[in-house]
XYZ file of N, CA and C in Angstrom:
630
model
N 104.380 95.524 60.691
C 104.525 96.919 61.121
C 105.835 97.090 61.886
N 106.615 98.134 61.535
C 107.870 98.379 62.216
C 107.610 98.899 63.605
N 108.263 98.333 64.576
C 108.045 98.757 65.964
C 108.487 100.196 66.132
N 107.685 101.022 66.806
C 108.026 102.430 66.968
C 109.125 102.629 67.990
N 109.785 103.772 67.869
C 110.745 104.166 68.879
C 110.021 104.454 70.182
N 110.581 104.023 71.285
C 109.956 104.257 72.576
C 110.571 105.479 73.228
N 109.773 106.383 73.801
C 110.313 107.587 74.406
C 111.219 107.298 75.595
N 112.121 108.260 75.835
C 112.935 108.283 77.048
C 113.766 107.044 77.230
N 114.500 106.690 76.215
C 115.415 105.575 76.292
C 116.171 105.465 75.006
N 117.332 104.766 75.001
C 118.202 104.750 73.858
C 117.898 103.699 72.817
N 116.785 102.954 72.940
C 116.471 101.966 71.921
C 116.204 102.651 70.595
N 116.517 102.005 69.503
C 116.314 102.563 68.175
C 115.086 101.945 67.528
N 114.557 102.547 66.441
C 113.421 101.948 65.759
C 113.709 100.496 65.390
N 112.663 99.700 65.390
C 112.723 98.268 65.089
C 113.315 97.452 66.228
N 113.692 98.116 67.303
C 114.179 97.453 68.515
C 115.224 96.374 68.238
N 116.413 96.717 67.746
C 117.446 95.709 67.552
C 117.871 95.122 68.874
N 118.459 93.940 68.831
C 118.913 93.290 70.049
C 119.974 94.139 70.714
N 119.785 94.431 71.984
C 120.725 95.280 72.705
C 122.027 94.529 72.948
N 123.131 95.272 72.932
C 124.419 94.686 73.268
C 124.476 94.460 74.766
N 125.150 93.385 75.214
C 125.234 93.120 76.638
C 125.849 94.310 77.378
N 125.355 94.567 78.545
C 125.860 95.676 79.341
C 125.231 95.620 80.711
N 125.461 96.644 81.518
C 124.872 96.664 82.862
C 123.363 96.538 82.788
N 122.818 95.634 83.566
C 121.373 95.481 83.586
C 120.830 94.545 82.525
N 121.700 94.038 81.634
C 121.229 93.122 80.601
C 120.927 91.763 81.227
N 119.706 91.212 81.027
C 119.384 89.902 81.612
C 120.306 88.821 81.077
N 120.848 87.978 81.958
C 121.765 86.927 81.532
C 121.210 85.529 81.767
N 120.447 85.335 82.839
C 119.882 84.025 83.120
C 118.639 83.760 82.286
N 118.291 82.484 82.145
C 117.129 82.112 81.334
C 115.842 82.729 81.876
N 115.675 82.690 83.190
C 114.478 83.250 83.804
C 114.396 84.763 83.566
N 115.544 85.439 83.716
C 115.567 86.890 83.519
C 115.294 87.253 82.069
N 115.841 86.462 81.142
C 115.603 86.736 79.714
C 114.132 86.549 79.373
N 113.512 85.547 79.952
C 112.094 85.299 79.694
C 111.243 86.448 80.229
N 111.566 86.926 81.419
C 110.828 88.057 81.990
C 111.012 89.303 81.131
N 112.238 89.526 80.673
C 112.506 90.699 79.835
C 111.746 90.610 78.513
N 111.661 89.396 77.945
C 110.943 89.216 76.685
C 109.446 89.469 76.872
N 108.898 89.007 77.991
C 107.483 89.252 78.278
C 107.223 90.748 78.438
N 108.094 91.414 79.151
C 107.952 92.852 79.361
C 107.975 93.593 78.027
N 108.926 93.211 77.174
C 109.033 93.884 75.879
C 107.816 93.614 75.007
N 107.298 92.410 75.068
C 106.105 92.064 74.294
C 104.917 92.920 74.732
N 104.757 93.084 76.034
C 103.663 93.913 76.546
C 103.825 95.355 76.075
N 105.039 95.884 76.193
C 105.281 97.274 75.800
C 105.049 97.477 74.314
N 105.539 96.566 73.488
C 105.351 96.681 72.035
C 103.872 96.617 71.675
N 103.162 95.709 72.325
C 101.727 95.556 72.062
C 100.975 96.823 72.459
N 101.299 97.353 73.631
C 100.638 98.569 74.102
C 100.862 99.726 73.142
N 102.107 99.917 72.725
C 102.397 101.037 71.835
C 101.669 100.898 70.504
N 101.618 99.692 69.982
C 100.907 99.466 68.718
C 99.424 99.806 68.870
N 98.813 99.359 69.951
C 97.394 99.637 70.166
C 97.149 101.132 70.391
N 98.016 101.759 71.155
C 97.845 103.197 71.414
C 97.900 103.992 70.117
N 98.834 103.648 69.245
C 98.985 104.390 67.999
C 97.873 104.066 67.000
N 97.391 102.835 67.043
C 96.331 102.444 66.115
C 94.965 102.985 66.533
N 94.675 102.943 67.834
C 93.323 103.240 68.317
C 93.211 104.542 69.110
N 94.346 105.048 69.564
C 94.331 106.224 70.433
C 94.547 105.820 71.880
N 95.388 106.573 72.586
C 95.764 106.213 73.950
C 94.549 106.095 74.865
N 93.657 107.074 74.806
C 92.536 107.112 75.744
C 91.507 106.015 75.513
N 91.478 105.448 74.302
C 90.465 104.433 74.000
C 90.935 103.017 74.318
N 92.199 102.860 74.638
C 92.767 101.538 74.930
C 92.931 101.388 76.433
N 92.392 100.308 76.986
C 92.506 100.045 78.411
C 93.569 99.009 78.720
N 93.896 98.900 79.983
C 94.888 97.913 80.427
C 94.463 96.498 80.028
N 93.167 96.198 80.179
C 92.689 94.862 79.821
C 92.845 94.599 78.329
N 92.675 95.628 77.498
C 92.876 95.475 76.059
C 94.321 95.086 75.759
N 95.256 95.758 76.417
C 96.675 95.470 76.197
C 97.009 94.060 76.659
N 96.536 93.685 77.853
C 96.828 92.351 78.385
C 96.275 91.265 77.480
N 95.050 91.465 77.002
C 94.435 90.455 76.133
C 95.199 90.319 74.827
N 95.584 91.451 74.246
C 96.304 91.418 72.962
C 97.690 90.803 73.109
N 98.323 91.051 74.253
C 99.655 90.503 74.509
C 99.597 89.071 75.036
N 98.363 88.578 75.312
C 98.147 87.223 75.810
C 98.815 87.010 77.171
N 98.610 87.990 78.068
C 99.099 87.864 79.434
C 97.976 88.261 80.383
N 98.092 87.850 81.626
C 97.119 88.251 82.632
C 97.331 89.715 83.006
N 96.271 90.360 83.447
C 96.395 91.748 83.894
C 97.398 91.850 85.041
N 97.380 90.870 85.933
C 98.333 90.884 87.046
C 99.779 90.792 86.538
N 99.993 90.051 85.461
C 101.336 89.965 84.878
C 101.747 91.321 84.315
N 100.831 91.989 83.654
C 101.129 93.315 83.109
C 101.555 94.262 84.232
N 100.801 94.243 85.339
C 101.125 95.147 86.436
C 102.399 94.726 87.172
N 102.825 93.499 87.003
C 104.109 93.080 87.557
C 105.258 93.833 86.886
N 105.071 94.116 85.596
C 106.118 94.778 84.824
C 105.935 96.289 84.727
N 104.694 96.752 84.760
C 104.412 98.177 84.593
C 103.420 98.634 85.664
N 103.772 99.643 86.436
C 102.905 100.056 87.543
C 101.671 100.833 87.119
N 101.660 101.335 85.878
C 100.532 102.149 85.433
C 100.422 102.094 83.917
N 99.307 102.571 83.410
C 99.117 102.644 81.962
C 100.136 103.593 81.336
N 100.398 104.722 81.997
C 101.351 105.691 81.456
C 102.743 105.080 81.304
N 103.119 104.212 82.242
C 104.453 103.607 82.207
C 104.661 102.754 80.966
N 103.575 102.273 80.361
C 103.691 101.475 79.139
C 104.280 102.291 77.991
N 104.039 103.591 78.000
C 104.545 104.454 76.934
C 106.026 104.761 77.139
N 106.456 104.793 78.400
C 107.839 105.135 78.725
C 108.565 103.903 79.247
N 108.542 102.843 78.471
C 109.033 101.565 78.983
C 110.551 101.513 79.132
N 111.298 102.481 78.559
C 112.747 102.515 78.731
C 113.169 103.519 79.799
N 112.236 103.899 80.625
C 112.448 104.902 81.664
C 113.695 104.596 82.502
N 113.774 103.403 83.059
C 114.890 103.050 83.944
C 116.224 103.084 83.206
N 116.226 102.625 81.964
C 117.467 102.590 81.199
C 117.916 104.004 80.864
N 116.972 104.882 80.584
C 117.271 106.285 80.320
C 117.953 106.908 81.539
N 117.395 106.671 82.706
C 117.962 107.204 83.945
C 119.353 106.637 84.189
N 119.513 105.351 83.915
C 120.804 104.704 84.126
C 121.872 105.304 83.213
N 121.518 105.575 81.957
C 122.489 106.147 81.032
C 122.925 107.537 81.482
N 122.004 108.312 82.011
C 122.370 109.641 82.495
C 123.373 109.556 83.638
N 123.086 108.705 84.614
C 123.991 108.615 85.765
C 125.330 107.993 85.364
N 125.314 107.069 84.403
C 126.566 106.463 83.954
C 127.426 107.441 83.168
N 126.802 108.456 82.578
C 127.587 109.502 81.923
C 128.475 110.205 82.934
N 128.037 110.203 84.196
C 128.824 110.788 85.286
C 129.784 109.753 85.860
N 129.255 108.616 86.279
C 130.077 107.629 86.988
C 131.018 106.868 86.066
N 130.722 106.821 84.767
C 131.553 106.072 83.825
C 132.630 106.894 83.159
N 132.795 108.152 83.568
C 133.840 108.995 82.993
C 135.226 108.487 83.356
N 136.184 108.751 82.456
C 137.556 108.415 82.761
C 138.136 109.374 83.786
N 139.300 109.042 84.329
C 139.934 109.920 85.319
C 140.130 111.329 84.762
N 139.639 112.305 85.499
C 139.779 113.720 85.135
C 139.041 114.095 83.842
N 138.169 113.231 83.356
C 137.371 113.575 82.172
C 136.324 114.614 82.563
N 136.206 115.732 81.818
C 135.244 116.778 82.180
C 133.812 116.262 82.186
N 133.014 116.794 83.089
C 131.633 116.343 83.245
C 130.727 116.799 82.107
N 130.738 118.075 81.803
C 129.743 118.620 80.880
C 129.850 118.013 79.476
N 131.042 117.853 78.886
C 131.109 117.183 77.578
C 130.558 115.754 77.608
N 130.762 115.051 78.722
C 130.234 113.688 78.833
C 128.710 113.703 78.829
N 128.119 114.651 79.547
C 126.663 114.762 79.568
C 126.132 115.223 78.213
N 126.842 116.146 77.575
C 126.416 116.613 76.252
C 126.399 115.458 75.240
N 127.409 114.626 75.301
C 127.468 113.472 74.399
C 126.254 112.560 74.597
N 125.882 112.333 75.860
C 124.754 111.452 76.155
C 123.437 112.081 75.699
N 123.262 113.374 75.938
C 122.028 114.036 75.514
C 121.932 114.066 73.994
N 123.040 114.256 73.306
C 123.028 114.177 71.840
C 122.467 112.829 71.384
N 122.952 111.750 71.998
C 122.501 110.404 71.623
C 121.015 110.232 71.889
N 120.546 110.728 73.011
C 119.142 110.567 73.372
C 118.235 111.412 72.471
N 118.697 112.591 72.106
C 117.905 113.428 71.206
C 117.843 112.806 69.815
N 118.948 112.229 69.360
C 118.923 111.524 68.065
C 117.880 110.413 68.094
N 117.836 109.710 69.216
C 116.859 108.627 69.357
C 115.427 109.138 69.267
N 115.106 110.173 70.022
C 113.712 110.589 70.114
C 113.259 111.397 68.903
N 114.196 111.819 68.047
C 113.812 112.516 66.826
C 113.956 111.621 65.593
N 114.248 110.344 65.814
C 114.413 109.404 64.700
C 113.066 109.117 64.042
N 113.131 108.580 62.829
C 111.906 108.177 62.133
C 111.122 107.218 63.018
N 109.831 107.423 63.108
C 108.982 106.556 63.923
C 108.633 107.145 65.273
N 109.388 108.179 65.696
C 109.137 108.756 67.011
C 108.089 109.859 66.994
N 107.899 110.502 65.840
C 107.020 111.679 65.775
C 105.606 111.370 66.258
N 105.049 110.243 65.830
C 103.675 109.905 66.211
C 103.561 109.686 67.712
N 104.593 109.140 68.315
C 104.567 108.891 69.755
C 104.590 110.204 70.526
N 105.482 111.107 70.143
C 105.549 112.371 70.864
C 104.331 113.239 70.616
N 103.715 113.088 69.452
C 102.455 113.794 69.214
C 101.384 113.264 70.154
N 101.361 111.951 70.352
C 100.417 111.352 71.287
C 100.665 111.853 72.705
N 101.923 111.939 73.104
C 102.253 112.432 74.437
C 101.796 113.880 74.600
N 102.111 114.704 73.611
C 101.753 116.124 73.695
C 100.243 116.330 73.763
N 99.490 115.422 73.158
C 98.034 115.572 73.107
C 97.316 114.909 74.282
N 98.072 114.256 75.171
C 97.465 113.500 76.270
C 97.960 114.039 77.604
N 97.068 114.634 78.366
C 97.461 115.285 79.612
C 98.144 114.316 80.573
N 97.609 113.119 80.721
C 98.188 112.152 81.663
C 99.624 111.808 81.292
N 99.892 111.713 79.992
C 101.247 111.385 79.547
C 102.185 112.571 79.727
N 101.700 113.776 79.490
C 102.542 114.964 79.702
C 102.931 115.074 81.170
N 101.964 114.857 82.044
C 102.247 114.956 83.482
C 103.201 113.846 83.933
N 103.011 112.643 83.384
C 103.890 111.529 83.741
C 105.315 111.819 83.281
N 105.451 112.335 82.071
C 106.785 112.632 81.553
C 107.470 113.711 82.380
N 106.726 114.720 82.799
C 107.304 115.785 83.617
C 107.788 115.242 84.956
N 106.994 114.403 85.607
C 107.416 113.826 86.880
C 108.624 112.913 86.685
N 108.679 112.227 85.546
C 109.802 111.352 85.232
C 111.083 112.159 85.054
N 110.975 113.312 84.363
C 112.142 114.163 84.166
C 112.682 114.683 85.496
N 111.782 115.073 86.389
C 112.212 115.564 87.697
C 112.923 114.460 88.478
N 112.397 113.249 88.381
C 113.032 112.126 89.083
C 114.416 111.837 88.502
N 114.527 111.865 87.181
C 115.818 111.630 86.542
C 116.815 112.725 86.913
N 116.332 113.969 87.003
C 117.214 115.068 87.381
C 117.752 114.875 88.796
N 116.924 114.371 89.708
C 117.378 114.125 91.078
C 118.429 113.019 91.109
N 118.223 111.967 90.319
C 119.213 110.881 90.262
C 120.531 111.380 89.693
N 120.446 112.204 88.639
C 121.650 112.765 88.041
C 122.364 113.675 89.032
N 121.614 114.505 89.740
C 122.209 115.401 90.732
C 122.923 114.617 91.828
N 122.329 113.513 92.253
C 122.941 112.673 93.286
C 124.270 112.103 92.808
N 124.296 111.657 91.539
C 125.530 111.102 90.976
C 126.611 112.173 90.873
N 126.241 113.380 90.479
C 127.217 114.465 90.374
C 127.763 114.827 91.751
N 126.868 114.962 92.722
C 127.281 115.351 94.073
C 128.186 114.309 94.725
N 128.033 113.042 94.331
C 128.819 111.964 94.950
C 130.222 111.851 94.368
N 130.507 112.566 93.280
C 131.817 112.472 92.634
C 132.801 113.402 93.342
N 133.860 112.859 93.936
C 134.811 113.701 94.670
C 135.572 114.670 93.773
N 135.606 114.415 92.473
C 136.280 115.315 91.546
C 135.416 116.516 91.173
N 134.174 116.530 91.651
C 133.246 117.601 91.284
C 132.777 118.322 92.545
N 133.654 119.133 93.133
C 133.311 119.799 94.408
C 132.346 120.971 94.200
N 131.080 120.678 94.175
C 130.062 121.709 94.033
C 129.021 121.525 95.134
N 128.265 122.555 95.395
C 127.222 122.458 96.404
C 126.085 121.583 95.882
N 125.276 121.094 96.808
C 124.117 120.301 96.433
C 123.187 121.088 95.520
N 123.018 122.370 95.823
C 122.147 123.211 95.008
C 122.686 123.337 93.586
N 123.982 123.512 93.428
C 124.588 123.613 92.096
C 124.410 122.315 91.318
N 124.591 121.192 91.984
C 124.428 119.893 91.318
C 122.988 119.692 90.855
N 122.046 120.079 91.690
C 120.631 119.924 91.324
C 120.258 120.859 90.176
N 120.794 122.070 90.217
C 120.478 123.033 89.161
C 121.012 122.556 87.818
N 122.267 122.108 87.782
C 122.855 121.636 86.528
C 122.109 120.417 86.007
N 121.738 119.520 86.896
C 120.984 118.334 86.482
C 119.649 118.730 85.856
N 118.961 119.702 86.446
C 117.697 120.180 85.862
C 117.950 120.764 84.475
N 119.030 121.554 84.341
C 119.343 122.157 83.047
C 119.590 121.084 81.985
N 120.277 120.019 82.374
C 120.576 118.931 81.430
C 119.291 118.264 80.946
N 118.379 117.997 81.862
C 117.111 117.379 81.470
C 116.271 118.349 80.642
N 116.330 119.624 80.961
C 115.618 120.613 80.149
C 116.216 120.700 78.749
N 117.534 120.534 78.649
C 118.184 120.549 77.328
C 117.617 119.448 76.441
N 117.431 118.283 77.033
C 116.844 117.165 76.278
C 115.436 117.513 75.812
N 114.621 118.060 76.696
C 113.238 118.365 76.364
C 113.143 119.471 75.322
N 113.955 120.518 75.448
C 113.902 121.640 74.524
C 114.472 121.281 73.154
N 115.561 120.534 73.134
C 116.220 120.219 71.871
C 115.357 119.340 70.976
N 114.624 118.429 71.558
C 113.827 117.526 70.728
C 112.690 118.265 70.019
N 112.359 119.477 70.498
C 111.304 120.261 69.873
C 111.845 121.283 68.878
N 113.171 121.437 68.802
C 113.781 122.454 67.950
C 113.812 122.005 66.492
N 113.923 122.971 65.579
C 113.998 122.641 64.159
C 115.305 121.929 63.825
N 116.365 122.239 64.563
C 117.654 121.558 64.412
C 118.044 121.039 65.796
N 117.589 119.849 66.168
C 117.790 119.351 67.538
C 119.250 119.273 67.972
N 120.126 118.813 67.094
C 121.522 118.656 67.492
C 122.188 120.009 67.719
N 121.878 120.978 66.864
C 122.415 122.326 67.077
C 121.880 122.919 68.372
N 120.619 122.610 68.692
C 120.027 123.107 69.930
C 120.730 122.533 71.150
N 121.098 121.261 71.092
C 121.843 120.652 72.203
C 123.142 121.418 72.438
N 123.887 121.685 71.353
C 125.161 122.393 71.494
C 124.956 123.805 72.040
N 123.921 124.488 71.554
C 123.647 125.847 72.022
C 123.328 125.858 73.519
N 122.474 124.964 73.939
C 122.085 124.921 75.352
C 123.260 124.512 76.232
N 124.062 123.562 75.745
C 125.178 123.096 76.577
C 126.292 124.133 76.699
N 126.388 125.064 75.772
C 127.346 126.149 75.962
C 126.953 126.971 77.191
N 125.655 127.172 77.364
C 125.171 127.891 78.546
C 125.347 127.059 79.811
N 125.085 125.756 79.707
C 125.251 124.868 80.857
C 126.713 124.847 81.303
N 127.626 124.774 80.345
C 129.054 124.736 80.688
C 129.483 126.025 81.369
N 128.982 127.147 80.867
C 129.319 128.436 81.488
C 128.796 128.499 82.922
N 127.577 128.014 83.119
C 127.003 128.009 84.468
C 127.782 127.097 85.396
N 128.224 125.952 84.890
C 128.978 125.005 85.709
C 130.324 125.578 86.133
N 130.958 126.326 85.239
C 132.274 126.867 85.531
C 132.233 127.912 86.651
N 131.119 128.616 86.762
C 131.062 129.642 87.803
C 130.336 129.171 89.066
N 129.824 127.915 89.031
C 129.070 127.404 90.183
C 129.991 127.215 91.388
């Protein structure tokens, strides 16, 4: 069975080996921990899609992945987190779209480029069943909403800390919320990439007058 795309992160279907970058495990111990974490997440997603999210318990996932329940909780704080296992990497990519810009590179095009990539990921083949599961599960919808708010705060902090972007804290928070909303709205549109461009035209206009 082909591994499904995981929500809220840039991994692609079939989970190809990631290229080295910030946060990539380099030591043997770190690589082993990362492999265990990925095994748990892959196992959980397979069980959720095969049996239904609500019918699968934490103990079921741990047993299938051949790990102790305590080991599972070492890597994931909750059952919902198993579905959004690329959460931290998603947040990191958003903030790096700000901090990794070249000198005098405009902010909004950099963020638009990143959201385009993330929307392509979440609308790729294999993702539909996962997002249908999220939409049909109240706990997952609530978890995703809280995750988006947290990511928006991290993005706002990164924008506010950039000396080349002299805006008020309120303006930074508002734009960050708009960016995260663009991701959420575009993935539901009939033409997701066109939706990203449409929404970002409004975001850019708002940023210019902020």
